[in-house]
Tab-separated table of C-alpha atoms in Angstrom:
chain	number	residue	atom	x	y	z
F	1313	UNK	CA	3.505	36.927	6.425
F	1314	UNK	CA	6.946	36.160	4.892
F	1315	UNK	CA	8.963	33.075	5.742
F	1316	UNK	CA	11.491	35.273	7.551
F	1317	UNK	CA	8.738	36.811	9.606
F	1318	UNK	CA	7.273	33.349	10.292
F	1319	UNK	CA	10.661	32.154	11.535
F	1320	UNK	CA	11.057	35.233	13.748
F	1321	UNK	CA	7.636	34.615	15.283
F	1322	UNK	CA	8.525	30.970	15.878
F	1323	UNK	CA	11.657	32.018	17.741
F	1324	UNK	CA	9.560	34.320	19.936
F	1325	UNK	CA	7.184	31.477	20.656
F	1326	UNK	CA	10.129	29.191	21.555
F	1327	UNK	CA	11.415	31.695	24.100
F	1328	UNK	CA	7.925	32.033	25.562
F	1329	UNK	CA	7.463	28.289	25.935
F	1330	UNK	CA	11.041	27.553	26.999
F	1331	UNK	CA	11.503	24.704	24.507
F	1332	UNK	CA	12.974	24.893	20.975
F	1333	UNK	CA	10.236	24.466	18.415
F	1334	UNK	CA	12.408	22.077	16.401
F	1335	UNK	CA	12.603	19.788	19.495
F	1336	UNK	CA	8.819	19.589	19.676
F	1337	UNK	CA	8.529	18.971	15.937
F	1338	UNK	CA	11.257	16.295	16.183
F	1339	UNK	CA	9.348	14.535	18.986
F	1340	UNK	CA	6.111	14.651	17.005
F	1341	UNK	CA	7.619	13.250	13.801
F	1342	UNK	CA	9.517	10.593	15.820
F	1343	UNK	CA	6.211	9.528	17.373
F	1344	UNK	CA	4.555	9.321	13.939
F	1345	UNK	CA	7.313	6.943	12.786
F	1346	UNK	CA	7.503	4.808	15.911
F	1347	UNK	CA	3.713	4.504	16.100
F	1348	UNK	CA	3.629	3.288	12.504
F	1349	UNK	CA	1.692	6.234	11.073
F	1350	UNK	CA	4.673	6.923	8.838
F	1351	UNK	CA	5.857	3.587	7.492
F	1352	UNK	CA	9.346	2.602	6.295
F	1353	UNK	CA	10.115	3.888	2.799
F	1354	UNK	CA	7.300	6.423	2.712
F	1355	UNK	CA	8.110	9.921	1.466
F	1356	UNK	CA	7.950	12.661	4.091
F	1357	UNK	CA	6.419	15.857	2.807
F	1358	UNK	CA	8.006	18.829	4.573
F	1359	UNK	CA	5.265	21.216	3.495
F	1360	UNK	CA	2.472	18.966	4.791
F	1361	UNK	CA	4.295	18.449	8.114
F	1362	UNK	CA	4.841	22.171	8.475
F	1363	UNK	CA	1.158	22.753	7.859
F	1364	UNK	CA	0.204	19.944	10.256
F	1365	UNK	CA	2.317	21.400	13.084
F	1366	UNK	CA	1.543	25.042	12.252
F	1367	UNK	CA	5.184	25.982	11.611
F	1368	UNK	CA	7.438	27.057	8.782
F	1369	UNK	CA	9.599	24.441	7.016
F	1370	UNK	CA	12.690	25.462	8.993
F	1371	UNK	CA	11.934	23.525	12.224
F	1372	UNK	CA	10.753	20.605	10.097
F	1373	UNK	CA	14.084	20.521	8.216
F	1374	UNK	CA	15.960	20.728	11.558
F	1375	UNK	CA	13.839	17.884	12.917
F	1376	UNK	CA	14.481	15.685	9.890
F	1377	UNK	CA	18.224	16.209	10.200
F	1378	UNK	CA	18.055	15.155	13.847
F	1379	UNK	CA	15.967	12.066	12.963
F	1380	UNK	CA	18.480	11.189	10.241
F	1381	UNK	CA	21.191	11.102	12.913
F	1382	UNK	CA	18.952	8.729	14.904
F	1383	UNK	CA	18.581	6.382	11.927
F	1384	UNK	CA	14.885	7.042	11.471
F	1385	UNK	CA	14.991	9.173	8.314
F	1386	UNK	CA	16.921	9.152	5.060
F	1387	UNK	CA	17.589	12.570	3.513
F	1388	UNK	CA	18.210	12.565	-0.223
F	1389	UNK	CA	20.200	15.641	-1.383
F	1390	UNK	CA	18.182	17.980	-3.630
F	1391	UNK	CA	15.231	15.596	-3.359
F	1392	UNK	CA	13.100	14.409	-0.481
F	1393	UNK	CA	13.105	12.746	2.914
F	1394	UNK	CA	11.933	9.232	3.481
F	1395	UNK	CA	11.352	7.053	6.511
F	1396	UNK	CA	14.336	4.723	6.813
F	1397	UNK	CA	13.768	1.030	6.103
F	1398	UNK	CA	15.807	-2.116	6.720
F	1399	UNK	CA	16.223	-5.275	4.749
F	1400	UNK	CA	16.255	-8.601	6.600
F	1401	UNK	CA	20.071	-8.748	6.676
F	1402	UNK	CA	20.350	-5.291	8.240
F	1403	UNK	CA	17.757	-6.022	10.880
F	1404	UNK	CA	19.325	-9.354	11.874
F	1405	UNK	CA	22.711	-7.664	12.144
F	1406	UNK	CA	21.233	-5.072	14.497
F	1407	UNK	CA	19.718	-7.848	16.611
F	1408	UNK	CA	23.090	-9.595	16.846
F	1409	UNK	CA	24.647	-6.356	18.062
F	1410	UNK	CA	21.781	-5.881	20.535
F	1411	UNK	CA	22.466	-9.388	21.952
F	1412	UNK	CA	25.910	-8.100	22.993
F	1413	UNK	CA	25.413	-4.495	24.007
F	1414	UNK	CA	22.142	-4.658	25.912
F	1415	UNK	CA	23.395	-7.222	28.438
F	1416	UNK	CA	26.343	-4.835	28.966
F	1417	UNK	CA	23.988	-1.886	29.525
F	1418	UNK	CA	21.945	-3.991	31.982
F	1419	UNK	CA	25.090	-5.199	33.834
F	1420	UNK	CA	26.224	-1.575	34.190
F	1421	UNK	CA	22.774	-0.524	35.421
F	1422	UNK	CA	22.066	-3.225	38.013
F	1423	UNK	CA	24.559	-2.046	40.700
F	1424	UNK	CA	23.094	1.487	40.526
F	1425	UNK	CA	19.424	0.478	40.682
F	1426	UNK	CA	17.442	1.520	43.704
F	1427	UNK	CA	14.677	-0.490	45.291
F	1428	UNK	CA	12.199	1.908	43.686
F	1429	UNK	CA	13.757	1.230	40.264
F	1430	UNK	CA	13.280	-2.491	40.674
F	1431	UNK	CA	9.719	-2.091	41.920
F	1432	UNK	CA	8.981	0.042	38.830
F	1433	UNK	CA	10.250	-2.768	36.589
F	1434	UNK	CA	8.052	-5.275	38.408
F	1435	UNK	CA	5.022	-2.996	37.921
F	1436	UNK	CA	5.844	-2.517	34.243
F	1437	UNK	CA	6.143	-6.265	33.769
F	1438	UNK	CA	2.813	-6.790	35.564
F	1439	UNK	CA	1.209	-4.368	33.085
F	1440	UNK	CA	2.790	-6.251	30.166
F	1441	UNK	CA	1.382	-9.564	31.372
F	1442	UNK	CA	-2.145	-8.166	31.676
F	1443	UNK	CA	-2.404	-6.178	28.439
F	1444	UNK	CA	-4.617	-7.494	25.677
F	1445	UNK	CA	-3.605	-4.947	23.061
F	1446	UNK	CA	-0.499	-5.478	20.908
F	1447	UNK	CA	0.152	-1.722	20.463
F	1448	UNK	CA	0.008	-1.213	24.249
F	1449	UNK	CA	2.284	-4.227	24.663
F	1450	UNK	CA	4.891	-2.676	22.326
F	1451	UNK	CA	4.953	0.569	24.317
F	1452	UNK	CA	5.115	-1.245	27.689
F	1453	UNK	CA	7.816	-3.649	26.454
F	1454	UNK	CA	9.938	-0.752	25.275
F	1455	UNK	CA	9.415	1.087	28.571
F	1456	UNK	CA	10.362	-2.053	30.534
F	1457	UNK	CA	13.637	-2.661	28.706
F	1458	UNK	CA	14.783	0.941	28.245
F	1459	UNK	CA	14.040	1.619	31.944
F	1460	UNK	CA	16.156	-1.351	32.943
F	1461	UNK	CA	19.226	0.338	31.384
F	1462	UNK	CA	18.563	3.827	32.758
F	1463	UNK	CA	20.847	3.528	35.756
F	1464	UNK	CA	23.892	2.672	33.616
F	1465	UNK	CA	26.430	5.499	33.602
F	1466	UNK	CA	27.271	4.966	29.944
F	1467	UNK	CA	25.374	7.582	27.902
F	1468	UNK	CA	26.905	6.676	24.558
F	1469	UNK	CA	25.894	3.033	25.002
F	1470	UNK	CA	22.342	3.971	26.043
F	1471	UNK	CA	22.013	6.287	23.013
F	1472	UNK	CA	23.105	3.423	20.739
F	1473	UNK	CA	20.646	1.016	22.355
F	1474	UNK	CA	17.782	3.465	21.911
F	1475	UNK	CA	18.753	4.085	18.288
F	1476	UNK	CA	18.551	0.365	17.553
F	1477	UNK	CA	15.170	0.111	19.269
F	1478	UNK	CA	13.931	3.034	17.146
F	1479	UNK	CA	15.158	1.715	13.807
F	1480	UNK	CA	13.662	-1.749	14.395
F	1481	UNK	CA	10.341	-0.588	15.829
F	1482	UNK	CA	8.278	-1.106	12.653
F	1483	UNK	CA	9.440	-4.693	12.247
F	1484	UNK	CA	8.786	-5.554	15.879
F	1485	UNK	CA	5.269	-4.139	15.485
F	1486	UNK	CA	4.585	-6.164	12.342
F	1487	UNK	CA	5.947	-9.333	13.918
F	1488	UNK	CA	4.098	-8.788	17.224
F	1489	UNK	CA	0.767	-8.374	15.434
F	1490	UNK	CA	1.434	-11.584	13.506
F	1491	UNK	CA	2.151	-13.757	16.525
F	1492	UNK	CA	0.150	-11.861	19.175
F	1493	UNK	CA	-1.383	-14.080	21.884
F	1494	UNK	CA	0.492	-17.181	20.681
F	1495	UNK	CA	3.933	-16.272	22.024
F	1496	UNK	CA	2.949	-14.118	25.029
F	1497	UNK	CA	3.637	-16.834	27.570
F	1498	UNK	CA	7.298	-17.074	26.437
F	1499	UNK	CA	7.817	-13.303	26.678
F	1500	UNK	CA	6.194	-13.166	30.122
F	1501	UNK	CA	8.303	-16.099	31.362
F	1502	UNK	CA	11.534	-14.505	30.139
F	1503	UNK	CA	10.609	-11.152	31.673
F	1504	UNK	CA	9.885	-12.791	35.041
F	1505	UNK	CA	13.253	-14.537	34.985
F	1506	UNK	CA	14.926	-11.243	34.094
F	1507	UNK	CA	13.234	-9.374	36.944
F	1508	UNK	CA	14.213	-12.107	39.416
F	1509	UNK	CA	17.858	-11.920	38.323
F	1510	UNK	CA	17.801	-8.134	38.720
F	1511	UNK	CA	16.284	-8.472	42.186
F	1512	UNK	CA	19.152	-10.801	43.113
F	1513	UNK	CA	21.558	-8.136	41.778
F	1514	UNK	CA	23.038	-10.822	39.501
F	1515	UNK	CA	24.294	-9.128	36.310
F	1516	UNK	CA	25.648	-12.407	34.885
F	1517	UNK	CA	22.342	-14.272	35.018
F	1518	UNK	CA	20.420	-11.172	33.971
F	1519	UNK	CA	22.703	-10.696	30.991
F	1520	UNK	CA	22.361	-14.315	29.879
F	1521	UNK	CA	18.583	-14.205	30.131
F	1522	UNK	CA	18.458	-10.947	28.211
F	1523	UNK	CA	20.755	-12.200	25.475
F	1524	UNK	CA	18.579	-15.274	24.936
F	1525	UNK	CA	15.446	-13.104	25.006
F	1526	UNK	CA	16.768	-10.974	22.139
F	1527	UNK	CA	18.224	-13.955	20.282
F	1528	UNK	CA	14.919	-15.782	20.302
F	1529	UNK	CA	13.215	-12.778	18.700
F	1530	UNK	CA	15.954	-12.541	16.090
F	1531	UNK	CA	15.508	-16.175	15.126
F	1532	UNK	CA	11.763	-15.755	14.876
F	1533	UNK	CA	12.119	-12.651	12.713
F	1534	UNK	CA	14.481	-14.524	10.394
F	1535	UNK	CA	11.684	-16.970	9.694
F	1536	UNK	CA	9.372	-14.189	8.521
F	1537	UNK	CA	11.094	-12.618	5.553
F	1538	UNK	CA	7.725	-11.454	4.247
F	1539	UNK	CA	7.971	-8.581	6.733
F	1540	UNK	CA	10.864	-7.032	4.853
F	1541	UNK	CA	11.240	-5.232	1.514
F	1542	UNK	CA	12.682	-7.188	-1.337
F	1543	UNK	CA	16.429	-6.791	-1.867
F	1544	UNK	CA	17.251	-3.751	-3.996
F	1545	UNK	CA	20.054	-3.381	-6.492
F	1546	UNK	CA	22.780	-0.837	-5.842
F	1547	UNK	CA	21.321	1.408	-8.564
F	1548	UNK	CA	17.853	1.380	-7.025
F	1549	UNK	CA	19.313	2.058	-3.578
F	1550	UNK	CA	21.055	5.162	-4.933
F	1551	UNK	CA	17.799	6.349	-6.420
F	1552	UNK	CA	15.883	5.985	-3.193
F	1553	UNK	CA	18.685	7.234	-0.987
F	1554	UNK	CA	19.124	3.947	0.851
F	1555	UNK	CA	22.559	3.257	2.376
């Protein structure tokens, strides 16, 4: 079957399933990156992904363009795609921005939270405190924080927050595995304080607790430069497509 025929068949399948194929492929590749199965800097083979997902290269290319806009992929013109990577300076800058914008997202969300929303956060935090697996912790921690911003009526801000969570995921994973079990009590304590402030509907206290929660992680990450790639020269960055 020709590529044109393959693409036509994919379009028919999309209409039958009610979801664009490129959206499903995007979600699958995003999951591979966030789960660490595709690591920062690794080359992404479009042919192998197309074969893996049983598609042509067209939805894979569409997916990679979307993931580039999310900061997860670097597309090199007339070359290849690579999983985006950060140096220590870039990551610490992102964390400094997070210290400012996530308390804002939380402050905007708190007045709109329902009792069910707050109970869901308490349940999520309970799960975090009782998990013994670092990978499960990472997923639950992300769910806890992203859910706490959901009621904010600021879609651009929430998109930015999620982008920063995505682009720093690999480094959080590496750091969490390094300090797992030793620093759990601090995280659990900060989460409990955060939930209590949300229950009181106190955006000021909640924002301060959240800012310190993010800042503490930033300072810890700054002490572990071994988690990051060595600094590259401008010439090497151009060769690899880094920005």
